């Protein structure tokens, strides 16, 4: 059966690598003429936010509309004359809308990845990374001072796994690019570039791919807007129309995505950590109930002193006040995203642990929002008992494992 979340994963990676290469446009010396010259200078830290609106059909039967959001942040972790290496994290959210009912929003997938970019612009993913699933896209010729109507073509390939088999199939494509000049978008002068390519695959084209994938057809028509000030990305739209055919299943994905790019201001971790600790000490909360430490993703605030009804996501009487105090502390931190993660003791099935931990994280996220933090800044997930903080074989250890963690993300 078709898995909606993974069906769109390839589309996500297409957008990611389009943005990655476009982000490499450095400043150019041209004023606001209709000419521009791409210069490849990768940024040190950047983030993207992509929103998808897709319609899914299986064997020509409408299954629903998918609203997806993908947030990425990547940092340059090493830089040599031969190559640059990037590493980062991607958060994937999804809602399937069918028959007028919305599935609750949460983090559906968290993907860590790393990749290298060689001096000639080639991208190679690490052996243990999802990245990249697309190479050779986009490509710019050596020509500079592009004029309106200038076109170029370049070959690329993309790896797809629409049915979540962990068996990737390579699809080759030929992309055509056109520089269309300066336009105004939402009151801002931008350079506009259009690109389009066809998805074409027949069974056996990739001898190492999914033997059940019989055919892929589709098209992507993409528009990218770059600021005229520094030729950095401003907005991207991808019009998507793909069909994946298997022996008894044809999956159609149609719709569009919008992508925004922005720089990341480094977080002053030592200051934020100190302020959070001091705020907890000054509050009515017991500071001994909290563990505050730095993680790769940001600053983690963890506590096992927010108590729920056993085996439920309902808080015990008086516990909401603790969340309100935590919210008042987090509200002092501007612009950052808060990742709420629920953890349980390792009791029962893994599925029940995950389900309970997600529901409890969602409850805390709802209370944070109700206490005045914007919903756009709150995301949540659940890890069940997969990340124990103590020995799960003792009552004391299991009590410590039943905890809520809030990470102030450096995004």
Coordinates of C-alpha atoms in Angstrom, one line a residue:
X1 CA 0.0 0.0 0.0
X2 CA 1.3 3.4 -0.9
X3 CA 2.8 5.4 2.0
X4 CA 1.9 9.0 1.6
X5 CA 4.7 10.4 3.7
X6 CA 7.5 8.6 1.8
X7 CA 5.9 9.2 -1.6
X8 CA 6.8 12.9 -1.3
X9 CA 10.3 12.3 0.0
X10 CA 11.8 12.5 -3.4
X11 CA 10.1 15.8 -4.2
X12 CA 11.5 17.1 -0.9
X13 CA 15.1 16.1 -1.9
X14 CA 14.6 17.7 -5.4
X15 CA 13.7 21.0 -3.7
X16 CA 16.5 20.7 -1.2
X17 CA 19.2 20.4 -3.8
X18 CA 17.7 23.0 -6.0
X19 CA 17.9 25.4 -3.1
X20 CA 21.4 24.2 -2.1
X21 CA 22.9 25.2 -5.5
X22 CA 20.9 28.4 -5.8
X23 CA 22.1 29.4 -2.4
X24 CA 25.6 29.3 -3.8
X25 CA 25.0 32.5 -5.8
X26 CA 27.3 35.1 -4.2
X27 CA 27.2 38.8 -4.7
X28 CA 27.7 40.0 -8.2
X29 CA 28.9 43.4 -9.3
X30 CA 26.0 44.2 -11.6
X31 CA 23.5 46.8 -10.7
X32 CA 19.8 46.3 -11.3
X33 CA 20.1 45.6 -15.0
X34 CA 18.5 42.6 -16.8
X35 CA 21.9 40.9 -16.8
X36 CA 23.3 38.8 -14.0
X37 CA 26.3 36.5 -13.4
X38 CA 26.1 33.5 -11.1
X39 CA 29.1 33.1 -8.8
X40 CA 29.3 29.9 -6.8
X41 CA 30.0 30.7 -3.1
X42 CA 28.3 28.4 -0.6
X43 CA 27.0 30.0 2.6
X44 CA 28.3 28.8 5.9
X45 CA 24.9 28.3 7.6
X46 CA 21.5 28.5 6.0
X47 CA 18.0 27.3 6.4
X48 CA 15.0 26.7 4.2
X49 CA 11.3 26.3 4.7
X50 CA 9.2 24.4 2.1
X51 CA 5.5 24.1 2.1
X52 CA 3.8 21.5 -0.2
X53 CA 0.2 21.3 -1.4
X54 CA -0.3 17.9 -3.2
X55 CA -3.2 15.8 -4.4
X56 CA -2.7 12.0 -4.2
X57 CA -4.4 9.4 -6.3
X58 CA -4.0 5.6 -6.2
X59 CA -5.2 3.6 -9.2
X60 CA -7.1 6.8 -10.3
X61 CA -8.9 6.9 -7.0
X62 CA -8.6 10.1 -5.1
X63 CA -7.0 9.5 -1.6
X64 CA -6.7 13.0 -0.3
X65 CA -4.7 16.2 -0.2
X66 CA -1.4 16.3 1.5
X67 CA -0.1 19.5 3.2
X68 CA 3.5 19.2 4.0
X69 CA 6.2 21.4 5.6
X70 CA 9.9 20.8 5.5
X71 CA 12.4 22.8 7.6
X72 CA 16.1 22.4 6.9
X73 CA 19.2 23.8 8.5
X74 CA 22.7 23.0 7.2
X75 CA 26.1 24.2 8.4
X76 CA 29.6 24.1 6.8
X77 CA 31.6 21.7 9.0
X78 CA 34.8 21.5 7.0
X79 CA 36.3 23.5 4.2
X80 CA 39.4 22.5 2.1
X81 CA 40.5 23.6 -1.4
X82 CA 39.3 20.2 -2.7
X83 CA 35.8 20.1 -1.1
X84 CA 33.3 21.5 1.4
X85 CA 31.4 19.3 3.8
X86 CA 27.9 20.2 5.1
X87 CA 25.9 18.6 7.9
X88 CA 22.4 19.4 9.2
X89 CA 19.0 18.3 10.2
X90 CA 15.6 18.2 8.4
X91 CA 12.2 18.2 10.1
X92 CA 9.3 16.9 8.0
X93 CA 5.7 17.5 8.9
X94 CA 2.6 16.2 7.1
X95 CA -1.1 16.4 7.2
X96 CA -3.3 14.2 5.0
X97 CA -6.7 15.8 4.4
X98 CA -9.4 13.4 3.3
X99 CA -13.2 13.7 3.6
X100 CA -12.8 17.0 5.4
X101 CA -10.9 15.6 8.3
X102 CA -7.4 16.7 9.3
X103 CA -4.8 14.4 10.8
X104 CA -3.1 16.0 13.9
X105 CA 0.1 17.8 13.0
X106 CA 3.4 16.7 14.3
X107 CA 7.0 16.0 13.3
X108 CA 6.7 12.9 11.0
X109 CA 10.4 12.5 10.3
X110 CA 13.7 13.9 11.5
X111 CA 16.6 13.3 9.1
X112 CA 20.2 14.0 9.8
X113 CA 22.4 14.2 6.8
X114 CA 25.8 15.2 5.5
X115 CA 27.3 15.7 2.0
X116 CA 30.4 17.1 0.3
X117 CA 30.6 19.6 -2.6
X118 CA 33.8 19.3 -4.6
X119 CA 35.6 22.3 -6.2
X120 CA 34.0 21.6 -9.5
X121 CA 30.5 21.7 -8.0
X122 CA 29.7 17.9 -7.8
X123 CA 27.7 16.8 -4.8
X124 CA 28.4 13.4 -3.1
X125 CA 26.4 12.2 -0.1
X126 CA 28.0 10.4 2.8
X127 CA 27.7 6.6 2.9
X128 CA 25.5 6.8 6.0
X129 CA 23.4 9.8 4.8
X130 CA 20.2 10.2 2.9
X131 CA 21.8 13.1 1.0
X132 CA 21.9 13.7 -1.8
X133 CA 19.1 11.9 -3.7
X134 CA 19.6 14.2 -6.7
X135 CA 22.8 15.2 -8.5
X136 CA 23.6 17.4 -11.5
X137 CA 20.8 19.9 -10.7
X138 CA 20.8 22.8 -11.1
X139 CA 23.8 23.5 -13.4
X140 CA 25.1 26.8 -14.8
X141 CA 27.3 27.1 -17.8
X142 CA 30.6 29.0 -17.7
X143 CA 28.9 31.9 -19.5
X144 CA 28.5 35.1 -17.5
X145 CA 26.3 38.2 -18.0
X146 CA 23.2 36.2 -18.7
X147 CA 20.6 38.0 -20.9
X148 CA 16.9 37.6 -21.0
X149 CA 16.0 34.5 -22.9
X150 CA 19.4 32.8 -22.5
X151 CA 18.9 29.0 -22.2
X152 CA 21.1 26.1 -21.3
X153 CA 20.6 22.3 -20.6
X154 CA 22.3 19.9 -18.3
X155 CA 21.8 16.2 -17.3
X156 CA 21.1 15.1 -13.8
X157 CA 19.7 12.1 -11.9
X158 CA 17.4 11.5 -9.0
X159 CA 16.9 8.5 -6.7
X160 CA 13.4 7.6 -5.7
X161 CA 11.8 5.2 -3.2
X162 CA 8.1 6.1 -3.2
X163 CA 6.9 2.9 -1.4
X164 CA 9.4 3.2 1.5
X165 CA 11.3 0.0 0.7
X166 CA 14.7 1.4 1.4
X167 CA 15.4 0.4 -2.2
X168 CA 16.3 3.4 -4.3
X169 CA 15.9 3.6 -8.1
X170 CA 17.9 6.1 -10.2
X171 CA 16.1 8.2 -12.8
X172 CA 18.1 10.2 -15.3
X173 CA 16.7 13.5 -16.6
X174 CA 17.6 16.4 -18.8
X175 CA 16.8 19.9 -17.5
X176 CA 16.4 23.0 -19.5
X177 CA 17.0 26.4 -17.9
X178 CA 15.9 29.9 -19.0
X179 CA 16.9 33.3 -17.6
X180 CA 13.8 35.4 -17.8
X181 CA 15.0 38.8 -16.4
X182 CA 14.1 41.1 -13.6
X183 CA 10.5 41.2 -12.3
X184 CA 8.8 42.5 -9.2
X185 CA 7.6 39.9 -6.7
X186 CA 5.6 41.3 -3.7
X187 CA 7.2 44.7 -4.2
X188 CA 10.8 43.4 -4.5
X189 CA 12.9 43.4 -7.6
X190 CA 14.1 39.8 -8.3
X191 CA 16.0 37.9 -10.9
X192 CA 13.8 35.1 -12.4
X193 CA 15.1 31.8 -13.6
X194 CA 12.8 29.0 -14.9
X195 CA 13.7 25.3 -15.1
X196 CA 11.9 22.2 -16.3
X197 CA 12.6 18.6 -16.6
X198 CA 10.7 15.4 -17.3
X199 CA 10.7 12.3 -15.1
X200 CA 11.1 9.2 -17.4
X201 CA 11.8 5.7 -16.3
X202 CA 11.2 2.2 -17.7
X203 CA 11.6 -1.1 -15.8
X204 CA 15.3 -2.2 -15.9
X205 CA 16.8 1.2 -16.7
X206 CA 18.5 1.0 -13.3
X207 CA 19.7 -2.6 -12.8
X208 CA 20.2 -2.0 -9.1
X209 CA 16.8 -0.3 -8.5
X210 CA 13.4 -1.6 -7.4
X211 CA 12.5 -4.5 -9.7
X212 CA 8.8 -3.8 -9.0
X213 CA 8.9 -0.3 -10.3
X214 CA 7.7 -0.6 -13.9
X215 CA 7.5 3.0 -15.0
X216 CA 7.8 6.6 -13.9
X217 CA 6.5 9.6 -15.8
X218 CA 6.1 13.2 -14.8
X219 CA 7.3 16.8 -15.0
X220 CA 8.6 19.5 -12.8
X221 CA 8.3 23.2 -13.8
X222 CA 10.3 25.4 -11.4
X223 CA 10.7 29.1 -11.0
X224 CA 13.3 30.7 -8.7
X225 CA 13.5 34.3 -7.7
X226 CA 16.8 35.7 -6.6
X227 CA 17.3 39.1 -5.0
X228 CA 18.9 41.7 -7.2
X229 CA 21.0 43.0 -4.3
X230 CA 23.1 39.9 -3.8
X231 CA 21.6 37.2 -6.1
X232 CA 20.6 35.1 -3.1
X233 CA 17.3 33.1 -3.2
X234 CA 14.1 34.9 -2.3
X235 CA 11.3 32.5 -3.3
X236 CA 11.0 29.2 -5.3
X237 CA 7.9 27.5 -6.7
X238 CA 7.8 23.9 -8.1
X239 CA 4.8 22.7 -10.1
X240 CA 4.8 18.9 -9.6
X241 CA 3.1 16.2 -11.7
X242 CA 4.5 12.6 -11.2
X243 CA 3.2 9.1 -11.6
X244 CA 4.8 5.9 -10.2
X245 CA 3.6 2.6 -11.7
X246 CA 3.9 -0.8 -10.1
X247 CA 2.4 -4.2 -11.2
X248 CA -1.0 -3.4 -9.4
X249 CA -0.6 0.1 -8.3
X250 CA -0.3 3.5 -10.0
X251 CA 0.4 6.5 -7.6
X252 CA -0.2 10.0 -8.9
X253 CA 1.2 13.1 -7.1
X254 CA 0.1 16.5 -8.4
X255 CA 0.4 20.0 -6.9
X256 CA 3.0 22.6 -6.0
X257 CA 5.5 23.6 -3.4
X258 CA 6.8 27.0 -2.2
X259 CA 10.2 27.4 -0.7
X260 CA 11.7 30.3 1.3
X261 CA 15.4 30.7 2.2
X262 CA 17.0 32.7 5.0
X263 CA 20.3 33.0 6.8
X264 CA 20.8 31.7 10.3
X265 CA 21.9 34.0 13.1
X266 CA 24.2 31.9 15.4
X267 CA 22.6 31.2 18.8
X268 CA 24.6 32.5 21.9
X269 CA 24.2 29.2 23.7
X270 CA 26.1 30.1 26.8
X271 CA 24.0 33.2 27.4
X272 CA 20.7 31.4 26.7
X273 CA 21.6 28.4 28.9
X274 CA 22.6 30.8 31.8
X275 CA 19.4 32.8 31.4
X276 CA 17.2 29.7 31.4
X277 CA 18.9 28.3 34.5
X278 CA 18.6 31.6 36.4
X279 CA 14.9 32.0 35.3
X280 CA 14.1 28.5 36.7
X281 CA 15.9 29.3 40.0
X282 CA 13.9 32.5 40.4
X283 CA 10.6 30.8 39.6
X284 CA 8.5 28.6 41.9
X285 CA 9.9 25.5 40.0
X286 CA 12.4 23.3 41.7
X287 CA 15.7 23.6 39.8
X288 CA 16.7 20.1 40.9
X289 CA 13.9 18.7 38.7
X290 CA 15.5 20.1 35.5
X291 CA 18.5 19.1 33.4
X292 CA 19.7 21.8 31.1
X293 CA 22.5 21.0 28.7
X294 CA 23.8 21.7 25.2
X295 CA 23.1 19.3 22.3
X296 CA 24.1 19.5 18.7
X297 CA 20.6 20.8 17.8
X298 CA 20.5 23.5 20.5
X299 CA 19.8 23.9 24.3
X300 CA 17.9 21.1 25.9
X301 CA 15.6 21.6 28.9
X302 CA 14.5 18.2 30.3
X303 CA 12.3 17.3 33.3
X304 CA 10.6 14.3 34.7
X305 CA 8.5 16.4 37.1
X306 CA 5.6 17.1 34.9
X307 CA 3.2 14.3 35.9
X308 CA 0.5 12.7 33.7
X309 CA -2.3 10.3 34.5
X310 CA -0.9 6.8 34.1
X311 CA -0.9 5.6 30.5
X312 CA -2.7 8.7 29.4
X313 CA -1.8 12.2 27.9
X314 CA -3.8 14.0 30.6
X315 CA -1.9 16.1 33.1
X316 CA -2.6 15.6 36.8
X317 CA -4.2 18.5 38.7
X318 CA -1.8 21.4 39.2
X319 CA 0.7 20.3 36.5
X320 CA -0.5 22.8 33.9
X321 CA 0.9 25.6 36.1
X322 CA 4.4 24.2 35.7
X323 CA 4.1 24.3 31.9
X324 CA 2.8 27.9 32.1
X325 CA 5.9 28.9 34.0
X326 CA 8.2 27.1 31.5
X327 CA 6.3 28.9 28.7
X328 CA 7.0 32.3 30.4
X329 CA 10.7 31.4 30.4
X330 CA 10.8 30.3 26.8
X331 CA 8.9 33.4 25.6
X332 CA 12.0 35.5 26.6
X333 CA 13.9 33.7 23.8
X334 CA 13.2 35.4 20.4
X335 CA 12.9 33.8 17.0
X336 CA 14.0 30.2 17.9
X337 CA 11.9 27.0 17.4
X338 CA 11.0 24.8 20.4
X339 CA 11.0 21.0 19.8
X340 CA 8.9 19.2 22.4
X341 CA 9.8 15.5 22.8
X342 CA 7.9 13.0 24.9
X343 CA 9.8 10.0 26.5
X344 CA 8.3 7.0 28.3
X345 CA 9.6 4.1 30.3
X346 CA 10.3 1.0 28.2
X347 CA 7.2 -0.8 29.2
X348 CA 4.7 -2.4 26.8
X349 CA 5.1 -2.5 23.0
X350 CA 7.2 -0.1 21.1
X351 CA 4.1 1.1 19.2
X352 CA 2.2 1.9 22.4
X353 CA 5.2 3.7 23.8
X354 CA 5.6 5.9 20.7
X355 CA 1.9 6.7 20.6
X356 CA 1.8 7.7 24.2
X357 CA 4.9 9.8 24.0
X358 CA 3.7 11.7 21.0
X359 CA 0.3 12.4 22.6
X360 CA 2.0 13.7 25.7
X361 CA 4.4 15.9 23.7
X362 CA 1.4 17.2 21.8
X363 CA -0.3 18.1 25.1
X364 CA 2.7 20.1 26.3
X365 CA 3.0 21.8 22.9
X366 CA -0.7 22.8 23.1
X367 CA -0.2 24.3 26.5
X368 CA 2.9 26.2 25.4
X369 CA 0.9 27.7 22.5
X370 CA -2.0 28.5 24.8
X371 CA 0.4 30.3 27.1
X372 CA 1.4 32.7 24.4
X373 CA 4.1 31.1 22.2
X374 CA 3.3 31.2 18.5
X375 CA 2.4 27.8 17.0
X376 CA 4.9 28.4 14.2
X377 CA 7.6 28.1 16.8
X378 CA 6.5 24.9 18.4
X379 CA 7.0 21.4 17.0
X380 CA 6.6 18.0 18.7
X381 CA 7.5 14.4 18.5
X382 CA 7.7 11.3 20.7
X383 CA 10.6 8.8 21.2
X384 CA 8.8 6.3 23.4
X385 CA 11.4 4.4 25.5
X386 CA 14.1 4.4 22.8
X387 CA 16.3 7.0 24.6
X388 CA 16.4 6.1 28.3
X389 CA 17.9 8.5 30.7
X390 CA 18.3 5.9 33.4
X391 CA 18.2 2.2 34.2
X392 CA 14.8 1.0 33.0
X393 CA 14.9 -2.1 35.3
X394 CA 14.2 -0.1 38.5
X395 CA 11.3 2.0 39.6
X396 CA 13.5 5.0 40.1
X397 CA 15.1 4.6 36.6
X398 CA 11.7 4.2 34.9
X399 CA 10.5 7.4 36.7
X400 CA 13.4 9.3 35.2
X401 CA 12.7 7.9 31.8
X402 CA 9.1 9.3 31.9
X403 CA 10.1 12.8 31.0
X404 CA 9.5 15.8 28.7
X405 CA 12.3 17.4 26.8
X406 CA 12.2 20.9 25.2
X407 CA 15.0 21.7 22.8
X408 CA 15.6 25.4 21.9
X409 CA 16.7 24.7 18.3
X410 CA 19.5 26.7 16.6
X411 CA 17.4 27.3 13.5

